[in-house]
PDB file of C-alpha atoms in Angstrom:
ATOM      1  CA  MET A   1     116.341 112.474  93.201  1.00 68.00           C
ATOM      2  CA  SER A   2     114.899 109.341  91.639  1.00 80.00           C
ATOM      3  CA  LYS A   3     114.406 109.254  87.910  1.00 91.00           C
ATOM      4  CA  MET A   4     110.818 109.698  86.825  1.00 93.00           C
ATOM      5  CA  ILE A   5     108.965 108.834  83.651  1.00 94.00           C
ATOM      6  CA  PHE A   6     106.152 110.890  82.166  1.00 95.00           C
ATOM      7  CA  VAL A   7     104.103 109.459  79.318  1.00 96.00           C
ATOM      8  CA  ASN A   8     102.545 112.341  77.362  1.00 97.00           C
ATOM      9  CA  LEU A   9      99.389 111.368  75.480  1.00 97.00           C
ATOM     10  CA  PRO A  10      97.124 113.381  73.187  1.00 97.00           C
ATOM     11  CA  VAL A  11      93.463 112.859  74.120  1.00 97.00           C
ATOM     12  CA  ARG A  12      90.187 113.695  72.394  1.00 97.00           C
ATOM     13  CA  ASP A  13      88.079 113.932  75.584  1.00 98.00           C
ATOM     14  CA  LEU A  14      90.055 115.041  78.637  1.00 98.00           C
ATOM     15  CA  ALA A  15      87.367 114.068  81.174  1.00 98.00           C
ATOM     16  CA  ALA A  16      86.943 110.559  79.719  1.00 98.00           C
ATOM     17  CA  ALA A  17      90.698 109.997  79.572  1.00 98.00           C
ATOM     18  CA  THR A  18      91.116 111.240  83.153  1.00 98.00           C
ATOM     19  CA  ALA A  19      88.431 108.821  84.397  1.00 98.00           C
ATOM     20  CA  PHE A  20      90.174 105.930  82.629  1.00 98.00           C
ATOM     21  CA  TYR A  21      93.610 106.683  84.115  1.00 98.00           C
ATOM     22  CA  VAL A  22      92.189 107.148  87.615  1.00 98.00           C
ATOM     23  CA  ALA A  23      90.567 103.711  87.194  1.00 98.00           C
ATOM     24  CA  LEU A  24      93.983 102.389  86.103  1.00 97.00           C
ATOM     25  CA  GLY A  25      95.138 103.305  89.606  1.00 97.00           C
ATOM     26  CA  GLY A  26      96.332 106.864  89.180  1.00 98.00           C
ATOM     27  CA  GLU A  27      95.796 109.999  91.234  1.00 98.00           C
ATOM     28  CA  VAL A  28      95.244 113.395  89.645  1.00 98.00           C
ATOM     29  CA  ASN A  29      97.979 115.906  90.465  1.00 97.00           C
ATOM     30  CA  PRO A  30      96.091 119.235  90.414  1.00 97.00           C
ATOM     31  CA  GLN A  31      99.352 121.202  90.477  1.00 96.00           C
ATOM     32  CA  PHE A  32      99.981 120.240  86.829  1.00 95.00           C
ATOM     33  CA  SER A  33      96.374 119.990  85.631  1.00 98.00           C
ATOM     34  CA  ASP A  34      94.103 122.548  83.996  1.00 98.00           C
ATOM     35  CA  GLU A  35      91.354 122.741  81.366  1.00 98.00           C
ATOM     36  CA  ARG A  36      93.759 121.495  78.650  1.00 98.00           C
ATOM     37  CA  SER A  37      95.733 118.849  80.559  1.00 98.00           C
ATOM     38  CA  THR A  38      95.547 116.398  83.431  1.00 98.00           C
ATOM     39  CA  SER A  39      98.545 115.020  85.275  1.00 98.00           C
ATOM     40  CA  VAL A  40      97.838 111.527  86.593  1.00 98.00           C
ATOM     41  CA  MET A  41     100.445 109.893  88.826  1.00 98.00           C
ATOM     42  CA  LEU A  42     100.482 106.086  88.629  1.00 97.00           C
ATOM     43  CA  SER A  43     103.224 105.949  91.276  1.00 96.00           C
ATOM     44  CA  ASP A  44     105.740 108.291  92.877  1.00 95.00           C
ATOM     45  CA  VAL A  45     107.888 108.051  89.754  1.00 96.00           C
ATOM     46  CA  ILE A  46     105.445 107.326  86.886  1.00 96.00           C
ATOM     47  CA  GLY A  47     103.149 110.005  85.541  1.00 97.00           C
ATOM     48  CA  VAL A  48     100.813 110.249  82.576  1.00 98.00           C
ATOM     49  CA  MET A  49     100.206 113.687  81.105  1.00 98.00           C
ATOM     50  CA  LEU A  50      96.878 113.756  79.282  1.00 98.00           C
ATOM     51  CA  LEU A  51      96.899 116.642  76.830  1.00 98.00           C
ATOM     52  CA  THR A  52      94.116 117.932  74.606  1.00 98.00           C
ATOM     53  CA  HIS A  53      95.102 117.841  70.951  1.00 97.00           C
ATOM     54  CA  GLU A  54      95.512 121.625  71.027  1.00 97.00           C
ATOM     55  CA  ARG A  55      97.891 121.456  74.016  1.00 97.00           C
ATOM     56  CA  TYR A  56      99.786 118.417  72.669  1.00 97.00           C
ATOM     57  CA  SER A  57     100.374 120.268  69.381  1.00 96.00           C
ATOM     58  CA  GLU A  58     102.328 122.923  71.282  1.00 97.00           C
ATOM     59  CA  PHE A  59     105.075 120.329  71.902  1.00 95.00           C
ATOM     60  CA  THR A  60     105.442 118.857  68.400  1.00 94.00           C
ATOM     61  CA  LYS A  61     104.910 119.852  64.801  1.00 93.00           C
ATOM     62  CA  ARG A  62     104.241 116.231  63.776  1.00 94.00           C
ATOM     63  CA  PRO A  63     100.643 115.222  63.123  1.00 94.00           C
ATOM     64  CA  ILE A  64      98.860 113.415  65.932  1.00 95.00           C
ATOM     65  CA  GLY A  65      98.460 109.765  65.005  1.00 93.00           C
ATOM     66  CA  ASP A  66      95.432 107.593  65.584  1.00 93.00           C
ATOM     67  CA  ALA A  67      96.301 104.957  68.187  1.00 93.00           C
ATOM     68  CA  ARG A  68      93.101 103.122  67.255  1.00 92.00           C
ATOM     69  CA  ARG A  69      94.553 102.258  63.844  1.00 93.00           C
ATOM     70  CA  GLU A  70      98.320 102.022  64.347  1.00 91.00           C
ATOM     71  CA  SER A  71     100.427 100.728  67.200  1.00 88.00           C
ATOM     72  CA  GLN A  72     102.680 103.517  68.428  1.00 85.00           C
ATOM     73  CA  ALA A  73     103.981 102.152  71.720  1.00 88.00           C
ATOM     74  CA  LEU A  74     103.633  99.142  74.015  1.00 87.00           C
ATOM     75  CA  ILE A  75     103.319 100.327  77.609  1.00 94.00           C
ATOM     76  CA  ALA A  76     103.209  97.872  80.509  1.00 95.00           C
ATOM     77  CA  LEU A  77     102.229  98.570  84.094  1.00 96.00           C
ATOM     78  CA  SER A  78     102.865  96.043  86.839  1.00 95.00           C
ATOM     79  CA  VAL A  79     100.409  95.240  89.615  1.00 96.00           C
ATOM     80  CA  GLU A  80     100.950  93.430  92.922  1.00 95.00           C
ATOM     81  CA  THR A  81      99.022  90.204  92.324  1.00 96.00           C
ATOM     82  CA  ARG A  82      97.669  88.023  89.547  1.00 96.00           C
ATOM     83  CA  ASP A  83      94.091  88.787  90.672  1.00 97.00           C
ATOM     84  CA  ALA A  84      94.882  92.515  90.471  1.00 97.00           C
ATOM     85  CA  VAL A  85      95.347  92.139  86.702  1.00 98.00           C
ATOM     86  CA  ASP A  86      91.698  91.119  86.258  1.00 98.00           C
ATOM     87  CA  ALA A  87      90.499  93.655  88.852  1.00 98.00           C
ATOM     88  CA  THR A  88      92.311  96.471  87.056  1.00 97.00           C
ATOM     89  CA  LEU A  89      90.787  95.431  83.724  1.00 98.00           C
ATOM     90  CA  ALA A  90      87.328  95.450  85.320  1.00 98.00           C
ATOM     91  CA  LYS A  91      87.860  98.982  86.689  1.00 98.00           C
ATOM     92  CA  THR A  92      89.292 100.380  83.473  1.00 98.00           C
ATOM     93  CA  THR A  93      86.584  98.896  81.249  1.00 98.00           C
ATOM     94  CA  ALA A  94      83.945 100.345  83.590  1.00 98.00           C
ATOM     95  CA  ALA A  95      85.680 103.708  83.074  1.00 98.00           C
ATOM     96  CA  GLY A  96      85.454 103.559  79.280  1.00 97.00           C
ATOM     97  CA  GLY A  97      88.329 101.267  78.350  1.00 97.00           C
ATOM     98  CA  ARG A  98      88.148  98.262  76.028  1.00 97.00           C
ATOM     99  CA  ALA A  99      89.453  95.001  77.475  1.00 98.00           C
ATOM    100  CA  ASP A 100      91.800  92.624  75.702  1.00 97.00           C
ATOM    101  CA  PRO A 101      92.618  94.316  72.392  1.00 96.00           C
ATOM    102  CA  ASN A 102      95.608  91.937  72.459  1.00 95.00           C
ATOM    103  CA  PRO A 103      95.498  88.318  73.667  1.00 96.00           C
ATOM    104  CA  ALA A 104      96.136  87.614  77.350  1.00 97.00           C
ATOM    105  CA  GLN A 105      99.491  86.019  78.126  1.00 96.00           C
ATOM    106  CA  ASP A 106      99.928  83.399  80.827  1.00 96.00           C
ATOM    107  CA  HIS A 107     103.407  81.978  81.368  1.00 93.00           C
ATOM    108  CA  GLY A 108     102.815  80.732  84.910  1.00 91.00           C
ATOM    109  CA  PHE A 109     105.354  83.090  86.510  1.00 93.00           C
ATOM    110  CA  MET A 110     103.859  86.007  84.528  1.00 95.00           C
ATOM    111  CA  PHE A 111     100.287  86.905  83.617  1.00 97.00           C
ATOM    112  CA  SER A 112      99.116  89.894  81.607  1.00 97.00           C
ATOM    113  CA  ARG A 113      96.092  91.334  79.886  1.00 98.00           C
ATOM    114  CA  SER A 114      95.740  94.546  77.941  1.00 97.00           C
ATOM    115  CA  VAL A 115      93.277  97.404  77.970  1.00 97.00           C
ATOM    116  CA  GLU A 116      92.728 100.178  75.457  1.00 96.00           C
ATOM    117  CA  ASP A 117      92.079 103.690  76.734  1.00 97.00           C
ATOM    118  CA  PRO A 118      89.353 105.897  75.172  1.00 97.00           C
ATOM    119  CA  ASP A 119      91.880 107.192  72.599  1.00 96.00           C
ATOM    120  CA  GLY A 120      93.157 103.764  71.550  1.00 95.00           C
ATOM    121  CA  ASN A 121      96.409 103.656  73.555  1.00 96.00           C
ATOM    122  CA  VAL A 122      96.998 100.110  74.764  1.00 96.00           C
ATOM    123  CA  TRP A 123      98.312  99.389  78.248  1.00 96.00           C
ATOM    124  CA  GLU A 124      99.431  95.932  79.298  1.00 97.00           C
ATOM    125  CA  VAL A 125      98.576  95.234  82.939  1.00 97.00           C
ATOM    126  CA  MET A 126     100.928  92.558  84.195  1.00 97.00           C
ATOM    127  CA  TRP A 127     101.927  90.581  87.258  1.00 97.00           C
ATOM    128  CA  MET A 128     105.178  88.677  87.569  1.00 95.00           C
ATOM    129  CA  ASP A 129     106.523  86.333  90.259  1.00 92.00           C
ATOM    130  CA  MET A 130     110.282  86.826  89.920  1.00 83.00           C
ATOM    131  CA  SER A 131     110.988  83.921  92.285  1.00 85.00           C
ATOM    132  CA  ALA A 132     109.342  81.585  89.760  1.00 80.00           C
ATOM    133  CA  PHE A 133     111.051  83.174  86.755  1.00 72.00           C
ATOM    134  CA  PRO A 134     112.860  80.483  84.744  1.00 69.00           C
ATOM    135  CA  GLN A 135     116.591  80.622  85.387  1.00 70.00           C
ATOM    136  CA  THR A 136     118.987  80.364  82.453  1.00 62.00           C
ATOM    137  CA  ALA A 137     122.181  78.362  82.590  1.00 52.00           C
TER     138      ALA A 137
END
């Protein structure tokens, strides 16, 4: 079995968060979704679990932070082409995201922009051409 990663996020508005992550390119997995959580698969091995604050609090006794005020994680998601970076930002902002909370980065072989979800979590959407990656001696 391949290793998988699940990013568990507390959300204020489950429907708004679900719309954002579907626009990010995910598909809802109804098997692990209910009125307090939505499982969104970004690929066969990457999932995002969107959990209402009530549900999220069942997994930790720590207070839920405010991602709009403090940086808690830097999460990057690759896309197939440079143009797909801009297209993904257009889709996610139309679904309630905020484009470019961090400056875009363009290194020629790599291009990225970031988008903030409705709860303030920032995702970097990036494309990289490994064949043009600078080689070190």
